[in-house]
């Protein structure tokens, strides 16, 4: 099998860590990643190098993970750091390799300059459950969380429109979620691990919170419904 790069996209607190842990079980090389974090007992499966580089690129454009901006410039030093990271992936992997960091939704042009034609898979979650999780982790007010959710997921919809890739719904019931992920990983050509899944429903916080009567801002609700429609069509 020829080399394939797989990038996991999605908003913070939307199931990106869970999805990335599952694809690692399917043989996708992630390099050295966090396997335990204060708010994620199995780790966020992110590279410290990639996190730091994404933060630096966002900073060079006047932004941050919680201050989304359009990324259209980066330094030669940042490009060199990126290329070194990618060269290590390519030299160590004879097949699938990839990475995940929610900031990549904001910095994607920077990565595409060097990767060319990666494959993608994405995950989304109800805006209110994301807001509850951000309040728990960062004490972020709901209004600010909704704005962040909108900024990230508008970009996600745009990426899906541009590149046409699979998306999973992190709010599905446990068995439905696992089937959704497995089906879409098989479409990518991955061999799905069925003996013991990385997924642990006990770590999916806020999943029992009702969102039936949640009054979302109109723009947020509109993008959420777009993602639901994209998911239903796949």
mmCIF file of C-alpha atoms in Angstrom:
data_model
loop_
_atom_site.group_PDB
_atom_site.id
_atom_site.type_symbol
_atom_site.label_atom_id
_atom_site.label_comp_id
_atom_site.label_asym_id
_atom_site.label_seq_id
_atom_site.Cartn_x
_atom_site.Cartn_y
_atom_site.Cartn_z
ATOM 1 C CA UNK A 1 0.000 0.000 0.000
ATOM 2 C CA UNK A 2 1.288 3.451 -0.887
ATOM 3 C CA UNK A 3 1.689 6.159 1.716
ATOM 4 C CA UNK A 4 -1.532 7.905 2.754
ATOM 5 C CA UNK A 5 -1.939 10.883 5.067
ATOM 6 C CA UNK A 6 -5.163 11.072 7.081
ATOM 7 C CA UNK A 7 -6.098 14.294 8.888
ATOM 8 C CA UNK A 8 -8.852 14.297 11.518
ATOM 9 C CA UNK A 9 -10.875 17.514 11.526
ATOM 10 C CA UNK A 10 -13.380 18.835 14.048
ATOM 11 C CA UNK A 11 -14.101 21.391 16.738
ATOM 12 C CA UNK A 12 -12.616 21.052 20.229
ATOM 13 C CA UNK A 13 -14.678 18.798 22.544
ATOM 14 C CA UNK A 14 -16.434 17.173 19.572
ATOM 15 C CA UNK A 15 -15.019 13.651 19.616
ATOM 16 C CA UNK A 16 -11.782 14.233 17.712
ATOM 17 C CA UNK A 17 -9.717 12.423 20.365
ATOM 18 C CA UNK A 18 -12.001 9.398 20.350
ATOM 19 C CA UNK A 19 -12.022 9.197 16.560
ATOM 20 C CA UNK A 20 -8.235 9.562 16.406
ATOM 21 C CA UNK A 21 -7.729 6.814 18.985
ATOM 22 C CA UNK A 22 -9.882 4.522 16.861
ATOM 23 C CA UNK A 23 -7.983 5.243 13.651
ATOM 24 C CA UNK A 24 -4.715 4.588 15.485
ATOM 25 C CA UNK A 25 -6.075 1.125 16.312
ATOM 26 C CA UNK A 26 -6.694 0.711 12.587
ATOM 27 C CA UNK A 27 -2.996 1.120 11.856
ATOM 28 C CA UNK A 28 -2.675 4.848 11.226
ATOM 29 C CA UNK A 29 0.690 6.003 12.617
ATOM 30 C CA UNK A 30 0.332 9.109 14.811
ATOM 31 C CA UNK A 31 3.873 9.459 16.086
ATOM 32 C CA UNK A 32 4.393 10.568 19.687
ATOM 33 C CA UNK A 33 1.089 11.838 21.100
ATOM 34 C CA UNK A 34 -0.484 12.575 24.471
ATOM 35 C CA UNK A 35 -1.973 9.382 25.918
ATOM 36 C CA UNK A 36 -3.402 11.036 29.031
ATOM 37 C CA UNK A 37 -4.636 14.551 29.741
ATOM 38 C CA UNK A 38 -6.442 16.160 32.685
ATOM 39 C CA UNK A 39 -9.720 16.320 30.742
ATOM 40 C CA UNK A 40 -9.204 13.191 28.674
ATOM 41 C CA UNK A 41 -8.135 10.053 30.496
ATOM 42 C CA UNK A 42 -7.098 8.303 27.290
ATOM 43 C CA UNK A 43 -5.279 11.371 26.014
ATOM 44 C CA UNK A 44 -6.184 13.754 23.230
ATOM 45 C CA UNK A 45 -3.962 11.805 20.786
ATOM 46 C CA UNK A 46 -2.290 15.039 19.673
ATOM 47 C CA UNK A 47 1.356 15.764 18.953
ATOM 48 C CA UNK A 48 2.872 18.458 21.186
ATOM 49 C CA UNK A 49 4.954 19.602 18.199
ATOM 50 C CA UNK A 50 1.937 20.017 15.954
ATOM 51 C CA UNK A 51 -0.030 21.785 18.701
ATOM 52 C CA UNK A 52 2.793 24.251 19.270
ATOM 53 C CA UNK A 53 3.302 24.851 15.558
ATOM 54 C CA UNK A 54 -0.402 25.460 14.973
ATOM 55 C CA UNK A 55 -0.416 27.918 17.887
ATOM 56 C CA UNK A 56 2.578 29.744 16.395
ATOM 57 C CA UNK A 57 1.000 29.952 12.947
ATOM 58 C CA UNK A 58 -2.247 31.245 14.438
ATOM 59 C CA UNK A 59 -0.262 33.802 16.431
ATOM 60 C CA UNK A 60 1.525 34.964 13.276
ATOM 61 C CA UNK A 61 -1.912 35.721 11.844
ATOM 62 C CA UNK A 62 -3.162 37.492 14.960
ATOM 63 C CA UNK A 63 -5.228 34.591 16.282
ATOM 64 C CA UNK A 64 -5.319 31.697 18.727
ATOM 65 C CA UNK A 65 -7.333 28.509 19.207
ATOM 66 C CA UNK A 66 -10.060 30.588 20.869
ATOM 67 C CA UNK A 67 -9.627 33.547 18.496
ATOM 68 C CA UNK A 68 -10.255 32.040 15.050
ATOM 69 C CA UNK A 69 -8.726 33.939 12.140
ATOM 70 C CA UNK A 70 -8.088 33.378 8.454
ATOM 71 C CA UNK A 71 -4.577 31.943 8.115
ATOM 72 C CA UNK A 72 -2.797 33.241 5.031
ATOM 73 C CA UNK A 73 0.811 33.761 6.103
ATOM 74 C CA UNK A 74 3.549 31.922 7.933
ATOM 75 C CA UNK A 75 7.282 32.244 8.337
ATOM 76 C CA UNK A 76 10.066 30.256 6.683
ATOM 77 C CA UNK A 77 10.988 28.925 10.124
ATOM 78 C CA UNK A 78 7.441 27.630 10.626
ATOM 79 C CA UNK A 79 7.501 25.995 7.194
ATOM 80 C CA UNK A 80 10.806 24.298 8.045
ATOM 81 C CA UNK A 81 9.407 22.967 11.327
ATOM 82 C CA UNK A 82 6.362 21.629 9.495
ATOM 83 C CA UNK A 83 8.458 19.953 6.829
ATOM 84 C CA UNK A 84 10.669 18.297 9.448
ATOM 85 C CA UNK A 85 7.592 16.868 11.191
ATOM 86 C CA UNK A 86 6.159 15.570 7.931
ATOM 87 C CA UNK A 87 9.492 14.106 6.827
ATOM 88 C CA UNK A 88 9.638 12.089 10.055
ATOM 89 C CA UNK A 89 6.146 10.737 9.458
ATOM 90 C CA UNK A 90 7.013 9.769 5.904
ATOM 91 C CA UNK A 91 10.312 8.121 6.820
ATOM 92 C CA UNK A 92 8.796 6.004 9.594
ATOM 93 C CA UNK A 93 5.575 4.911 7.935
ATOM 94 C CA UNK A 94 5.184 2.565 5.015
ATOM 95 C CA UNK A 95 1.430 3.081 4.920
ATOM 96 C CA UNK A 96 -1.137 5.235 6.690
ATOM 97 C CA UNK A 97 -0.008 8.100 8.903
ATOM 98 C CA UNK A 98 -1.801 11.170 10.159
ATOM 99 C CA UNK A 99 -2.529 13.659 12.877
ATOM 100 C CA UNK A 100 -5.231 15.480 14.734
ATOM 101 C CA UNK A 101 -5.430 18.901 16.318
ATOM 102 C CA UNK A 102 -8.685 20.912 16.192
ATOM 103 C CA UNK A 103 -6.614 24.015 15.389
ATOM 104 C CA UNK A 104 -5.892 22.424 12.008
ATOM 105 C CA UNK A 105 -9.342 23.553 10.864
ATOM 106 C CA UNK A 106 -7.937 27.082 11.162
ATOM 107 C CA UNK A 107 -4.421 26.399 9.840
ATOM 108 C CA UNK A 108 -5.258 23.956 7.041
ATOM 109 C CA UNK A 109 -3.794 26.089 4.184
ATOM 110 C CA UNK A 110 -0.435 25.936 5.956
ATOM 111 C CA UNK A 111 -0.484 22.130 6.016
ATOM 112 C CA UNK A 112 -1.884 21.664 2.532
ATOM 113 C CA UNK A 113 1.049 23.608 1.114
ATOM 114 C CA UNK A 114 3.306 20.709 2.123
ATOM 115 C CA UNK A 115 1.077 17.633 2.113
ATOM 116 C CA UNK A 116 -0.642 18.047 -1.207
ATOM 117 C CA UNK A 117 -3.611 15.671 -1.246
ATOM 118 C CA UNK A 118 -4.292 14.188 2.192
ATOM 119 C CA UNK A 119 -7.399 12.217 3.088
ATOM 120 C CA UNK A 120 -9.766 13.591 5.699
ATOM 121 C CA UNK A 121 -12.327 12.377 8.199
ATOM 122 C CA UNK A 122 -14.277 14.658 10.525
ATOM 123 C CA UNK A 123 -16.504 14.642 13.564
ATOM 124 C CA UNK A 124 -19.117 17.045 14.889
ATOM 125 C CA UNK A 125 -21.213 17.411 18.032
ATOM 126 C CA UNK A 126 -24.270 19.357 19.139
ATOM 127 C CA UNK A 127 -23.258 22.985 19.914
ATOM 128 C CA UNK A 128 -24.741 22.946 23.405
ATOM 129 C CA UNK A 129 -22.849 19.821 24.438
ATOM 130 C CA UNK A 130 -19.639 21.421 23.182
ATOM 131 C CA UNK A 131 -20.516 24.560 25.169
ATOM 132 C CA UNK A 132 -21.120 22.492 28.310
ATOM 133 C CA UNK A 133 -17.749 20.788 27.882
ATOM 134 C CA UNK A 134 -15.926 24.097 27.337
ATOM 135 C CA UNK A 135 -17.610 25.565 30.410
ATOM 136 C CA UNK A 136 -16.396 22.587 32.425
ATOM 137 C CA UNK A 137 -12.850 22.768 31.055
ATOM 138 C CA UNK A 138 -12.259 26.489 30.536
ATOM 139 C CA UNK A 139 -15.199 28.205 32.257
ATOM 140 C CA UNK A 140 -16.096 29.624 28.856
ATOM 141 C CA UNK A 141 -19.483 31.393 28.791
ATOM 142 C CA UNK A 142 -22.083 29.774 26.542
ATOM 143 C CA UNK A 143 -22.245 32.795 24.232
ATOM 144 C CA UNK A 144 -18.502 32.622 23.560
ATOM 145 C CA UNK A 145 -18.616 28.841 23.106
ATOM 146 C CA UNK A 146 -21.351 29.155 20.506
ATOM 147 C CA UNK A 147 -19.271 31.710 18.601
ATOM 148 C CA UNK A 148 -16.284 29.363 18.665
ATOM 149 C CA UNK A 149 -18.411 26.407 17.607
ATOM 150 C CA UNK A 150 -19.738 28.443 14.695
ATOM 151 C CA UNK A 151 -16.290 29.632 13.550
ATOM 152 C CA UNK A 152 -14.828 26.108 13.560
ATOM 153 C CA UNK A 153 -17.816 24.366 12.035
ATOM 154 C CA UNK A 154 -18.352 26.930 9.298
ATOM 155 C CA UNK A 155 -14.815 26.040 8.240
ATOM 156 C CA UNK A 156 -15.625 22.349 8.528
ATOM 157 C CA UNK A 157 -18.632 22.684 6.214
ATOM 158 C CA UNK A 158 -16.483 24.650 3.765
ATOM 159 C CA UNK A 159 -13.795 21.934 3.838
ATOM 160 C CA UNK A 160 -16.382 19.206 3.218
ATOM 161 C CA UNK A 161 -17.745 21.201 0.282
ATOM 162 C CA UNK A 162 -14.224 21.609 -1.124
ATOM 163 C CA UNK A 163 -12.792 18.138 -0.543
ATOM 164 C CA UNK A 164 -15.793 15.833 -0.064
ATOM 165 C CA UNK A 165 -15.043 13.563 2.874
ATOM 166 C CA UNK A 166 -16.770 11.505 5.541
ATOM 167 C CA UNK A 167 -18.090 12.947 8.803
ATOM 168 C CA UNK A 168 -19.277 11.159 11.948
ATOM 169 C CA UNK A 169 -21.793 12.276 14.571
ATOM 170 C CA UNK A 170 -20.374 12.107 18.106
ATOM 171 C CA UNK A 171 -23.870 12.322 19.611
ATOM 172 C CA UNK A 172 -25.075 8.984 18.278
ATOM 173 C CA UNK A 173 -25.960 6.205 20.724
ATOM 174 C CA UNK A 174 -22.932 4.030 21.544
ATOM 175 C CA UNK A 175 -23.488 1.144 19.128
ATOM 176 C CA UNK A 176 -24.688 3.478 16.354
ATOM 177 C CA UNK A 177 -21.617 5.652 16.829
ATOM 178 C CA UNK A 178 -19.238 2.699 16.573
ATOM 179 C CA UNK A 179 -21.001 1.460 13.430
ATOM 180 C CA UNK A 180 -20.921 4.967 11.929
ATOM 181 C CA UNK A 181 -17.179 5.247 12.535
ATOM 182 C CA UNK A 182 -16.416 1.708 11.324
ATOM 183 C CA UNK A 183 -18.429 2.119 8.126
ATOM 184 C CA UNK A 184 -16.663 5.352 7.239
ATOM 185 C CA UNK A 185 -13.205 4.098 8.068
ATOM 186 C CA UNK A 186 -13.795 1.107 5.805
ATOM 187 C CA UNK A 187 -14.772 3.494 3.010
ATOM 188 C CA UNK A 188 -11.348 5.083 3.443
ATOM 189 C CA UNK A 189 -9.766 1.657 3.020
ATOM 190 C CA UNK A 190 -8.764 1.090 6.640
ATOM 191 C CA UNK A 191 -8.989 -2.296 8.335
ATOM 192 C CA UNK A 192 -11.227 -1.709 11.355
ATOM 193 C CA UNK A 193 -10.226 -3.178 14.723
ATOM 194 C CA UNK A 194 -13.233 -5.055 16.144
ATOM 195 C CA UNK A 195 -11.808 -6.889 19.168
ATOM 196 C CA UNK A 196 -11.448 -3.963 21.551
ATOM 197 C CA UNK A 197 -12.402 -0.424 20.621
ATOM 198 C CA UNK A 198 -10.627 2.691 21.866
ATOM 199 C CA UNK A 199 -14.100 4.153 22.429
ATOM 200 C CA UNK A 200 -15.155 4.306 26.088
ATOM 201 C CA UNK A 201 -18.693 5.623 26.652
ATOM 202 C CA UNK A 202 -17.809 6.573 30.240
ATOM 203 C CA UNK A 203 -15.484 9.267 28.883
ATOM 204 C CA UNK A 204 -18.104 10.804 26.631
ATOM 205 C CA UNK A 205 -19.142 13.534 29.027
ATOM 206 C CA UNK A 206 -22.294 15.642 28.494
ATOM 207 C CA UNK A 207 -23.735 12.862 26.292
ATOM 208 C CA UNK A 208 -26.754 12.474 28.578
ATOM 209 C CA UNK A 209 -27.544 16.190 28.616
ATOM 210 C CA UNK A 210 -30.821 16.900 26.824
ATOM 211 C CA UNK A 211 -30.598 19.331 23.927
ATOM 212 C CA UNK A 212 -34.210 19.061 22.817
ATOM 213 C CA UNK A 213 -35.263 22.465 24.148
ATOM 214 C CA UNK A 214 -31.923 24.192 23.669
ATOM 215 C CA UNK A 215 -32.324 27.687 22.179
ATOM 216 C CA UNK A 216 -29.372 28.047 19.827
ATOM 217 C CA UNK A 217 -28.451 31.229 17.948
ATOM 218 C CA UNK A 218 -29.927 31.069 14.437
ATOM 219 C CA UNK A 219 -26.558 31.019 12.675
ATOM 220 C CA UNK A 220 -25.296 28.211 14.918
ATOM 221 C CA UNK A 221 -28.464 26.180 14.395
ATOM 222 C CA UNK A 222 -28.155 26.660 10.631
ATOM 223 C CA UNK A 223 -24.627 25.230 10.454
ATOM 224 C CA UNK A 224 -25.576 22.388 12.800
ATOM 225 C CA UNK A 225 -28.476 21.449 10.529
ATOM 226 C CA UNK A 226 -26.124 21.554 7.526
ATOM 227 C CA UNK A 227 -23.807 19.093 9.257
ATOM 228 C CA UNK A 228 -26.738 16.848 10.138
ATOM 229 C CA UNK A 229 -27.842 16.898 6.506
ATOM 230 C CA UNK A 230 -24.301 16.134 5.262
ATOM 231 C CA UNK A 231 -24.047 13.243 7.710
ATOM 232 C CA UNK A 232 -27.444 11.855 6.705
ATOM 233 C CA UNK A 233 -26.497 11.953 3.028
ATOM 234 C CA UNK A 234 -23.242 10.013 3.431
#
